[in-house]
XYZ file of N, CA and C in Angstrom:
699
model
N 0.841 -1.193 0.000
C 0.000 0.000 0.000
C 0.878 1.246 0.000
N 0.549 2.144 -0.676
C 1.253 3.624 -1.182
C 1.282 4.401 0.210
N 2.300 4.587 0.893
C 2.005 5.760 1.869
C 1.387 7.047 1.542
N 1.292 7.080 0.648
C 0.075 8.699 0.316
C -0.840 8.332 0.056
N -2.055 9.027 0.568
C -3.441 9.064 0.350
C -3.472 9.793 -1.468
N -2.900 8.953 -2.273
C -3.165 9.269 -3.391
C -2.350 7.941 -4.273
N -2.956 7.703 -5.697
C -2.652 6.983 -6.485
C -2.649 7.558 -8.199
N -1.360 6.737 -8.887
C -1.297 6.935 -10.399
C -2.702 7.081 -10.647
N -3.588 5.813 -10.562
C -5.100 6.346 -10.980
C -6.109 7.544 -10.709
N -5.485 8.300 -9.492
C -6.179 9.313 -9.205
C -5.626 10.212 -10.058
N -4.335 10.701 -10.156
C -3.021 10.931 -11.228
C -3.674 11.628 -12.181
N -4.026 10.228 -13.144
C -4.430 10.137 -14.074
C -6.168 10.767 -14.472
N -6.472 9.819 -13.151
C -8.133 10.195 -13.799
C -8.184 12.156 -13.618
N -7.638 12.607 -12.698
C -7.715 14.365 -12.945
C -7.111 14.814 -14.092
N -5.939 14.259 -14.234
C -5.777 15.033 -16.007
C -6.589 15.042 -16.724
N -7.159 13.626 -16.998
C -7.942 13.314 -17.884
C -9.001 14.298 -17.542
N -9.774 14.467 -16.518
C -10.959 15.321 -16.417
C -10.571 16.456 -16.909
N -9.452 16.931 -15.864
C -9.394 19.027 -16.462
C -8.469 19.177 -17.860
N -8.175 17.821 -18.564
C -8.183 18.350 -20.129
C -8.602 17.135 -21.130
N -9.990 17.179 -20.975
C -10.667 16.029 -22.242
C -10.452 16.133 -23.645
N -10.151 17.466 -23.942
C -10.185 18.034 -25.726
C -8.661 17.318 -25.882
N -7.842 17.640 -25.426
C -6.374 17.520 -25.337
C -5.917 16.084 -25.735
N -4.711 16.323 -26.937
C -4.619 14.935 -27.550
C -3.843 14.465 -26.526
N -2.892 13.179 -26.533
C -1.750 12.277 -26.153
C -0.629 13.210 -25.971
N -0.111 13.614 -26.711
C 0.808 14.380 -26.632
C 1.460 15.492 -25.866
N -0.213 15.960 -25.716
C -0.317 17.608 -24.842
C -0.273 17.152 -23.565
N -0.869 15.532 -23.603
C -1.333 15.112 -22.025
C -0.118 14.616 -21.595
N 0.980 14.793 -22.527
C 2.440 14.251 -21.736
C 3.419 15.223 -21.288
N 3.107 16.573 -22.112
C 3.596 17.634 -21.487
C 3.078 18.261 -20.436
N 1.577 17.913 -19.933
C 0.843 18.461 -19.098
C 1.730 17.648 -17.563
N 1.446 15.899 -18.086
C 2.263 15.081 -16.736
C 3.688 15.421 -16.622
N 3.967 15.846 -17.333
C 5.617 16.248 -17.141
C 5.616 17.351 -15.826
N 4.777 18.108 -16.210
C 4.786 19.543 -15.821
C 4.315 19.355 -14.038
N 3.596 18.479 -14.398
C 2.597 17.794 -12.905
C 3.459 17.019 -12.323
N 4.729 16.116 -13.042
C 5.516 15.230 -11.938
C 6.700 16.149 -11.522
N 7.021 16.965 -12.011
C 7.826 17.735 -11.747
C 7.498 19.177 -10.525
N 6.221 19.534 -10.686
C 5.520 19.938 -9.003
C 5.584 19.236 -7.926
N 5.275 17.773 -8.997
C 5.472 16.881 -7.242
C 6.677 16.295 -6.928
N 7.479 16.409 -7.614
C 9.140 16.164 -7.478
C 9.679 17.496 -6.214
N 9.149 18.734 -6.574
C 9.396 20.243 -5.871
C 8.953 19.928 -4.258
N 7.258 19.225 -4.564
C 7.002 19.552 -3.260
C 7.502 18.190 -2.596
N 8.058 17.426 -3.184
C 8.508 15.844 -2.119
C 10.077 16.722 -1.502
N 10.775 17.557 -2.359
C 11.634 18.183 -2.077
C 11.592 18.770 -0.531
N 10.307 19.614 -0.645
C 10.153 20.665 0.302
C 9.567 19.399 1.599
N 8.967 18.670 1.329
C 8.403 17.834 2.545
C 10.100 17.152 3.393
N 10.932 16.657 2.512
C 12.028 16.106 3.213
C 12.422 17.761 3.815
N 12.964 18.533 3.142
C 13.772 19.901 3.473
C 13.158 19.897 5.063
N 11.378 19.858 5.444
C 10.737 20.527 6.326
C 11.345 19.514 7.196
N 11.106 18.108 7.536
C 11.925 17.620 8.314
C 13.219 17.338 8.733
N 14.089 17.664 7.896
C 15.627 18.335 7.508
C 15.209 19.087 8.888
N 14.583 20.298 8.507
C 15.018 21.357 9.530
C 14.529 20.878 11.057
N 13.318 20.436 10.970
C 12.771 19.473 12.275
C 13.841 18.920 12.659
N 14.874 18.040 12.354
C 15.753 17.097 12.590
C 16.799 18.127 13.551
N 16.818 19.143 12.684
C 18.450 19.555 13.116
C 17.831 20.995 14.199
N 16.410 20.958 14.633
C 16.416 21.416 15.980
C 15.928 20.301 16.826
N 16.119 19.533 16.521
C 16.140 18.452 17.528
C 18.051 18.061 17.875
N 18.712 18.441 17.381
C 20.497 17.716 17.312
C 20.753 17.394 16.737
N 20.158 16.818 15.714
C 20.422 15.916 14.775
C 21.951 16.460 13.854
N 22.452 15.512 13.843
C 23.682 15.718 13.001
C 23.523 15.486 11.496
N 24.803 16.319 10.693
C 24.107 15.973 9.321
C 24.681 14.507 8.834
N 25.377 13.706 9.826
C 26.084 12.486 8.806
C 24.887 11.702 9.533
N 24.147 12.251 10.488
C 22.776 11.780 10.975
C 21.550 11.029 9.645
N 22.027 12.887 9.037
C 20.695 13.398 8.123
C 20.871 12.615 7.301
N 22.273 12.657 6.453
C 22.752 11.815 5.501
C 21.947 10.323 5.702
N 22.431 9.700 6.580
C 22.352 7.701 6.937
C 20.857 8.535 6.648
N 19.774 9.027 7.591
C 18.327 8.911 7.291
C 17.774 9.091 5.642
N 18.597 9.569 4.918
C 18.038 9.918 3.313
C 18.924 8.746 2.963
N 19.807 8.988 2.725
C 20.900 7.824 2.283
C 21.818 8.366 1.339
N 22.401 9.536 1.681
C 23.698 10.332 1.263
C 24.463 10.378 1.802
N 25.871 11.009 1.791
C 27.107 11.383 2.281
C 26.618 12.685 3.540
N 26.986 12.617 4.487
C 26.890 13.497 5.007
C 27.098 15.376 4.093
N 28.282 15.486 3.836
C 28.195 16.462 2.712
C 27.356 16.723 1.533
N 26.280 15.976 1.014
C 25.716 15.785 0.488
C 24.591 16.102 0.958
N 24.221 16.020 1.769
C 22.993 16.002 2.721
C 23.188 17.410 3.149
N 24.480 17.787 3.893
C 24.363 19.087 4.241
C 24.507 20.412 2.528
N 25.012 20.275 1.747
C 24.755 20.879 0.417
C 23.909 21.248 0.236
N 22.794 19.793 0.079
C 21.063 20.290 -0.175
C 20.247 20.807 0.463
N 20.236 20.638 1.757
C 19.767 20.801 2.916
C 19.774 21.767 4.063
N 20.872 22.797 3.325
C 21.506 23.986 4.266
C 20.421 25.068 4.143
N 20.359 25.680 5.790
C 18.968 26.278 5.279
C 19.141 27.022 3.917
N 17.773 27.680 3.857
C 18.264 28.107 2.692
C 16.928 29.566 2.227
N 16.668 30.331 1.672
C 15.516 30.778 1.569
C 14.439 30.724 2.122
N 13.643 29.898 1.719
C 12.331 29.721 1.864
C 12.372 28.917 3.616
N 13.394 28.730 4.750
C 13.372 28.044 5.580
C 12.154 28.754 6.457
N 11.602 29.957 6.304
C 10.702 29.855 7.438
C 9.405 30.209 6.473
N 9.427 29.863 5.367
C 7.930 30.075 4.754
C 7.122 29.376 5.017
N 6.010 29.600 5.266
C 4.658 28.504 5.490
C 4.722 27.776 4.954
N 3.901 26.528 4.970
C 3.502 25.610 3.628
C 2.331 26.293 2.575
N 1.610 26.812 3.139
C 1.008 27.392 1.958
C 1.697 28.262 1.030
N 2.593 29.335 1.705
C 3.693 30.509 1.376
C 4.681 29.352 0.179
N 5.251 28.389 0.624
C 5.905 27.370 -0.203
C 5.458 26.668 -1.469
N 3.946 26.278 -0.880
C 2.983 25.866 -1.984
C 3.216 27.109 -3.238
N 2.673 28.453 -3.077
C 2.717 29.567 -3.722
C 3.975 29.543 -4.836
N 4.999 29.334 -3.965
C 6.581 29.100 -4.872
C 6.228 27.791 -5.582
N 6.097 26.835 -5.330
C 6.159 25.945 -6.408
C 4.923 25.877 -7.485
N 3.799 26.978 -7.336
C 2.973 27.037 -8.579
C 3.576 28.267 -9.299
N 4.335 29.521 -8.639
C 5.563 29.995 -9.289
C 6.082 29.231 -10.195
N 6.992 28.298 -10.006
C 7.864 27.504 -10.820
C 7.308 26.747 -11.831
N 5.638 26.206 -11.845
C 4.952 25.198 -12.501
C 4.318 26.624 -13.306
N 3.670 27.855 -13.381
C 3.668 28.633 -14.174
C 4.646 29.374 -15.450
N 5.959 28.922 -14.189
C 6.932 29.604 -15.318
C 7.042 28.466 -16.709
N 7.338 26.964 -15.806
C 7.354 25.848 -16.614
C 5.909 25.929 -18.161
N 4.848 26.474 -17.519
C 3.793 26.600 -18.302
C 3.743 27.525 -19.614
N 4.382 28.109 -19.212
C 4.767 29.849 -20.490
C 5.884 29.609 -21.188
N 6.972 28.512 -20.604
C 7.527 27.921 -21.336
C 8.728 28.854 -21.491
N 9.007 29.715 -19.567
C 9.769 30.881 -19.442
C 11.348 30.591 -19.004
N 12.428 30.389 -18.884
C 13.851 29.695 -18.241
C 14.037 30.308 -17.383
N 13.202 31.378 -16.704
C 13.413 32.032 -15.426
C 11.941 32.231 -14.709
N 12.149 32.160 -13.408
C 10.917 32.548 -12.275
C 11.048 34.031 -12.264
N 9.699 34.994 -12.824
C 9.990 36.456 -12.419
C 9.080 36.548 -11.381
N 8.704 37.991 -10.962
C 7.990 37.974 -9.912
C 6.866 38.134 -10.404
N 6.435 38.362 -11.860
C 4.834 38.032 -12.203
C 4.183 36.025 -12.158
N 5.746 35.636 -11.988
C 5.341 34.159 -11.937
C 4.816 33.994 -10.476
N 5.666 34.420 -9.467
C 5.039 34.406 -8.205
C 4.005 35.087 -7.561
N 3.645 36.208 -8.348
C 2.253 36.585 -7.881
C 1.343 35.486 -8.631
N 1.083 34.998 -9.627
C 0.513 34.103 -10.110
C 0.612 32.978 -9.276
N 1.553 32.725 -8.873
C 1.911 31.794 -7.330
C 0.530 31.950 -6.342
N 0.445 33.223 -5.894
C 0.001 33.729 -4.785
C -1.322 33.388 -4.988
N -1.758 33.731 -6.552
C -3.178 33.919 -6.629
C -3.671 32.322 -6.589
N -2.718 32.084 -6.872
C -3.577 30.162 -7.256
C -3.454 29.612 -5.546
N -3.220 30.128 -4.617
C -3.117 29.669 -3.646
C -4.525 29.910 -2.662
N -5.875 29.932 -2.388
C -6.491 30.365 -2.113
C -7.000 30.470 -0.437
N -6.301 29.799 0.012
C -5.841 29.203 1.396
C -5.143 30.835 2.112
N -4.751 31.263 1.420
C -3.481 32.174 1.876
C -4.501 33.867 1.929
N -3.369 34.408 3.488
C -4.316 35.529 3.052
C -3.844 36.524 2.106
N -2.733 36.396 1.404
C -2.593 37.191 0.147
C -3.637 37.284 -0.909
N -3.907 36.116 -1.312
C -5.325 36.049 -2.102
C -6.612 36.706 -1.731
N -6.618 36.867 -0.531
C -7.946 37.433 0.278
C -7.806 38.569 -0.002
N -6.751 39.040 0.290
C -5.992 41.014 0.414
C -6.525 41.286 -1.102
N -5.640 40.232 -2.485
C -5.875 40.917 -3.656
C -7.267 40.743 -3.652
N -7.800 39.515 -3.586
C -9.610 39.672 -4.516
C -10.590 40.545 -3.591
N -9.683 40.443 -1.902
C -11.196 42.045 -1.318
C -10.555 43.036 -2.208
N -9.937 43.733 -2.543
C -9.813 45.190 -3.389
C -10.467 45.095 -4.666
N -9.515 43.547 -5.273
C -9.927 44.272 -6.521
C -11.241 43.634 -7.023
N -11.593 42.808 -6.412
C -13.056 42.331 -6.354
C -13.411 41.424 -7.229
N -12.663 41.068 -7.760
C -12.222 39.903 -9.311
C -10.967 38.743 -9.403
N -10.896 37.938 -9.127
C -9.695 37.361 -9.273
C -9.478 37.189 -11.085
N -10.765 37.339 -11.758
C -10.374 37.200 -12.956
C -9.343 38.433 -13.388
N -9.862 39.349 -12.730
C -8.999 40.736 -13.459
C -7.695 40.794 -12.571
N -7.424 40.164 -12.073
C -6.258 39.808 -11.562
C -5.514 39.101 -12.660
N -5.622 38.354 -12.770
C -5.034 37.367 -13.721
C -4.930 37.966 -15.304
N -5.664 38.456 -15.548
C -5.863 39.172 -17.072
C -4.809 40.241 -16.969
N -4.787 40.649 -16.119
C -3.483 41.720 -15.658
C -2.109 41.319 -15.410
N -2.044 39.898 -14.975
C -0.702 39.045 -14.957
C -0.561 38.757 -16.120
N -0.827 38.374 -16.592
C -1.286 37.677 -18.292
C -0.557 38.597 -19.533
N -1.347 39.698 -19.444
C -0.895 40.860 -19.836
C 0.191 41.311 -19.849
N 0.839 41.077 -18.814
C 2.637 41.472 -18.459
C 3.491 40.633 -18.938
N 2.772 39.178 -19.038
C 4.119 38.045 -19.059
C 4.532 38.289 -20.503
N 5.777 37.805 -20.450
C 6.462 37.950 -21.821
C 5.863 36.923 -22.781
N 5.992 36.738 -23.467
C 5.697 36.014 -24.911
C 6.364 34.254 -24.614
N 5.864 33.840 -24.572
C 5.684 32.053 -24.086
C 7.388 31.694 -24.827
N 7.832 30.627 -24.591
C 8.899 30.477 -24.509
C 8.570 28.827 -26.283
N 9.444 28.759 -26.898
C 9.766 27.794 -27.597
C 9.107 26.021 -27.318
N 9.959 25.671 -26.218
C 10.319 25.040 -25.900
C 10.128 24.481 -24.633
N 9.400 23.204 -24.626
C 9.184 22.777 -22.786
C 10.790 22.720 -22.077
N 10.784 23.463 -21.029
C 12.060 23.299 -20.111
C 12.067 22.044 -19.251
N 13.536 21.955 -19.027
C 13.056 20.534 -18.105
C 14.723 21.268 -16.791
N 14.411 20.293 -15.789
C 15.129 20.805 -14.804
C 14.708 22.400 -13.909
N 16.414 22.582 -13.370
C 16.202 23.617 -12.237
C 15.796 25.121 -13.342
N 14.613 25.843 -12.746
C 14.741 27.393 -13.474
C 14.775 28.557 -12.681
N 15.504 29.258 -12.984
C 16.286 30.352 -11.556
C 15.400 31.320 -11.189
N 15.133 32.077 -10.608
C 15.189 33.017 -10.119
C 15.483 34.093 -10.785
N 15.229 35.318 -11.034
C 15.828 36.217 -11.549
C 16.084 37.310 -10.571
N 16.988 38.416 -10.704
C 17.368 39.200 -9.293
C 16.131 39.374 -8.847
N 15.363 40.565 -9.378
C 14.217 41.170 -8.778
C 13.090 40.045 -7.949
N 13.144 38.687 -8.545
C 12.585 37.660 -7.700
C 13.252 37.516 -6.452
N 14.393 37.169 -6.453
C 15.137 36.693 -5.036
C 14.905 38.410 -4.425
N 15.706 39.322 -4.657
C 14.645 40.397 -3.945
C 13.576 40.470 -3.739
N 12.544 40.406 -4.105
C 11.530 39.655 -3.449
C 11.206 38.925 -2.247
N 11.732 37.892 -2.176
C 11.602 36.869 -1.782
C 12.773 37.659 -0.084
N 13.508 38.440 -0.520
C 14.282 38.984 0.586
C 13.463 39.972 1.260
N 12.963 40.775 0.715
C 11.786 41.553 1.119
C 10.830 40.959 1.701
N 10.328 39.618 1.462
C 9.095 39.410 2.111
C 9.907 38.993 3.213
N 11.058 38.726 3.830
C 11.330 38.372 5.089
C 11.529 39.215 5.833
N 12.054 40.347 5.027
C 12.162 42.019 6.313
C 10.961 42.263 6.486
N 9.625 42.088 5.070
C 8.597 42.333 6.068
C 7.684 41.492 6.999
N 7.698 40.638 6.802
C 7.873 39.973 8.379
C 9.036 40.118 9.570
N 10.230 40.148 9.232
C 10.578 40.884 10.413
C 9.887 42.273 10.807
N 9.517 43.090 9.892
C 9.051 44.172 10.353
C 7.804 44.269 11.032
N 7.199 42.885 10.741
C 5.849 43.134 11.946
C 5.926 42.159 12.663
N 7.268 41.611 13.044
C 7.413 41.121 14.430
C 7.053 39.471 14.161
N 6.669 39.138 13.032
C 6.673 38.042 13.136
C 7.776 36.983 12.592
N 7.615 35.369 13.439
C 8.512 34.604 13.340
C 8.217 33.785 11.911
N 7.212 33.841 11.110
C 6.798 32.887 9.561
C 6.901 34.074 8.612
N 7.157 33.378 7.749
C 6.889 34.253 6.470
C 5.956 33.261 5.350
N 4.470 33.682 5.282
C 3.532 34.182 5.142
C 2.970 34.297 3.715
N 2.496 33.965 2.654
C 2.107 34.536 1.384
C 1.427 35.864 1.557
N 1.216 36.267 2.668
C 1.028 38.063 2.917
C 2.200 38.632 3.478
N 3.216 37.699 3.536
C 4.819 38.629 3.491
C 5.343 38.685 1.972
N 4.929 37.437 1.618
C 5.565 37.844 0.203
C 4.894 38.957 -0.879
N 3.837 38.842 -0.700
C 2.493 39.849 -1.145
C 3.124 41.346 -0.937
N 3.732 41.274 -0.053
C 4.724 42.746 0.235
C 5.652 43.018 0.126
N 6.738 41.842 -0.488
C 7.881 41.964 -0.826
C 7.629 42.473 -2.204
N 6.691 41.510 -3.222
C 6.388 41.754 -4.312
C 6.423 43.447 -4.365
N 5.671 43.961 -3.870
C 5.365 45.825 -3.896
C 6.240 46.397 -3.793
N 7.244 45.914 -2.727
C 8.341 47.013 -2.686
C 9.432 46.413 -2.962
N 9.561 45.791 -4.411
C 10.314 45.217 -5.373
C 9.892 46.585 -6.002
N 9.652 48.048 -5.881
C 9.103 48.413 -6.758
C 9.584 48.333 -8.368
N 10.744 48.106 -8.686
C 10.668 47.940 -10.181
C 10.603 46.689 -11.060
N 10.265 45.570 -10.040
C 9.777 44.323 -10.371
C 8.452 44.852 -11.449
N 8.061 43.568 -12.274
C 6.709 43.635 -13.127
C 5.985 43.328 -12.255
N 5.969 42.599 -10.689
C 4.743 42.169 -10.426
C 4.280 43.733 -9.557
N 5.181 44.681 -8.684
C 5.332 45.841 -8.226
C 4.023 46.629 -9.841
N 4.622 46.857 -10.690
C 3.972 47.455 -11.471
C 2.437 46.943 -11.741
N 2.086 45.679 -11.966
C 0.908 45.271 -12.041
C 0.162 45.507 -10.758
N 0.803 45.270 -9.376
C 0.206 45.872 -8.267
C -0.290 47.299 -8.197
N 0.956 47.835 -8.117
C 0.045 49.160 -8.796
C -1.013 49.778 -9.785
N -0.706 49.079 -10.850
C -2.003 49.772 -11.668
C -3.388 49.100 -11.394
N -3.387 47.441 -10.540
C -4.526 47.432 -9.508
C -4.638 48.650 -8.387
N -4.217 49.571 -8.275
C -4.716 50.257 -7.201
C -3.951 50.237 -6.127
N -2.823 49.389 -5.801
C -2.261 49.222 -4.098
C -1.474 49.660 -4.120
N -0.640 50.036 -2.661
C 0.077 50.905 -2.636
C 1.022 50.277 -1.876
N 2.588 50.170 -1.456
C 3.081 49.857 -0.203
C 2.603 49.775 0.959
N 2.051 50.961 0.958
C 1.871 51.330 2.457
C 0.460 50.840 3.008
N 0.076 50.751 2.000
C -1.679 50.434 2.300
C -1.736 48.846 2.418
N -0.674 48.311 1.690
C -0.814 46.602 1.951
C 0.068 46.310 2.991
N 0.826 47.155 3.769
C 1.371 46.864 5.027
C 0.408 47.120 6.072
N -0.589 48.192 5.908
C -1.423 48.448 6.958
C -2.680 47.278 6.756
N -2.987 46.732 5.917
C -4.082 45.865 5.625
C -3.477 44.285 6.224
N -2.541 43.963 5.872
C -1.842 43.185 6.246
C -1.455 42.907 7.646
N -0.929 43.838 8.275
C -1.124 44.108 9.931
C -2.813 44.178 10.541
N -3.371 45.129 9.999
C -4.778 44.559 10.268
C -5.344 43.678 10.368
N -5.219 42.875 9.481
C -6.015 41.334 9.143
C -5.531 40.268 10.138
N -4.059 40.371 10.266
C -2.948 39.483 10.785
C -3.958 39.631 12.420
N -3.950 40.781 13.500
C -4.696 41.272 14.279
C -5.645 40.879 14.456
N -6.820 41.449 13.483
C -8.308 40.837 13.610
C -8.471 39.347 13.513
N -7.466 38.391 13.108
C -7.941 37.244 12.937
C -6.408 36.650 13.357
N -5.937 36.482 14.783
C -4.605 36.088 15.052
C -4.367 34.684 14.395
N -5.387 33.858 14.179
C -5.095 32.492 13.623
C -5.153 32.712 11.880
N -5.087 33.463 11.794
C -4.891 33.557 9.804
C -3.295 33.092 9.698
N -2.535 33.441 10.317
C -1.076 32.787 9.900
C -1.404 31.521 9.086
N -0.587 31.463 8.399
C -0.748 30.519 6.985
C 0.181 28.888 7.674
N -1.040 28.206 7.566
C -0.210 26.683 7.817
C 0.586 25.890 6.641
């Protein structure tokens, strides 16, 4: 029996549902695209107990024997790293980042890939922040859409980077959570890194929705407040 509450046939039978028109072909670039999310997030599930491990003592020639690497090996992959105090939902967000960029067929993650991240995450209160304003998640998206560059050739396969203004980003959303005192970072920390990336594309699409820095730091602290259990699991 599969230790996950999931199977190839389940796999399968959802592709098949959310693309019936779609020949053989398309449906192999689609599973590509789909085993390779779940390649990201089996990633992030070991990483999370990685870090569990090593506030418990755990040593890394520990970590190593438990995966079945070289100690150096183990510590390489495994060193914190970025995303070490993002939520799982906040994490989730990054890897539909990466499965969007994969989708446009882009060799880099920008930060219009990760607001597209954000929005597909609906769990998160970033999503809440954008669709109370702008009152549409469609016009959200038509507005991401709009920005992205022109689809790429070629399905990518493997690691796809980051580009500066992303990892700024992604640095920003941790000062702003340090800046309101909290210990997670949040898909409503990154929601604010995005903004004051101001010369990021996703900064610009934020804006011509209407938001401002300052107004999604105060909304953001608000919400966080009125509802202390919104922190993102």
């Amino acid at each position: 029996m599969s230790p996950l509450d999931i199977s190839l046939a389940d796999l399968i039978a959802r592709l098949d549902e959310e693309l019936p028109a779609a020949n053989e072909l398309a449906r192999i670039s689609e599973a590509r695209l789909r085993a390779q999310t779940l390649s990201d997030l089996g990633d992030q599930l070991i990483d999370h107990y990685v870090s569990k491990a090593k506030q418990t003592g755990a040593s890394w020639t520990e970590i190593g024997d438990a995966i079945g690497v070289s100690k150096q090996a183990a510590q390489q992959r495994h060193a914190p790293a970025a995303f070490e105090r993002f939520t799982n939902l906040n994490r989730h967000s990054i890897v539909l980042a990466q499965e969007a960029a994969r989708t446009h067929r882009h060799d880099f993650i920008g930060t219009e890939h990760i607001l597209l991240g954000l929005l597909g995450e609906p769990r998160g209160l970033a999503y809440l922040v954008l669709v109370a304003k702008t009152e549409s998640e469609q016009r959200i998206r038509d507005a991401i859409e709009e920005a992205m560059p022109t689809a790429g050739q070629k399905a990518l396969r493997g690691h796809i980077p980051f580009r500066p203004e992303s990892k700024e980003a992604i640095e920003q959303a941790r000062r702003a959570s340090a800046d309101l005192g909290h210990d997670w970072v949040g898909t409503e920390h990154t929601l604010l890194g995005l903004i004051r990336t101001e010369e990021s594309p996703a900064a610009q699409i934020l804006r011509n929705l209407g938001f401002t820095s300052e107004e999604l730091h105060e909304t953001v602290k608000t919400e966080i407040a009125k509802r202390p259990a919104v922190r993102d699991k």
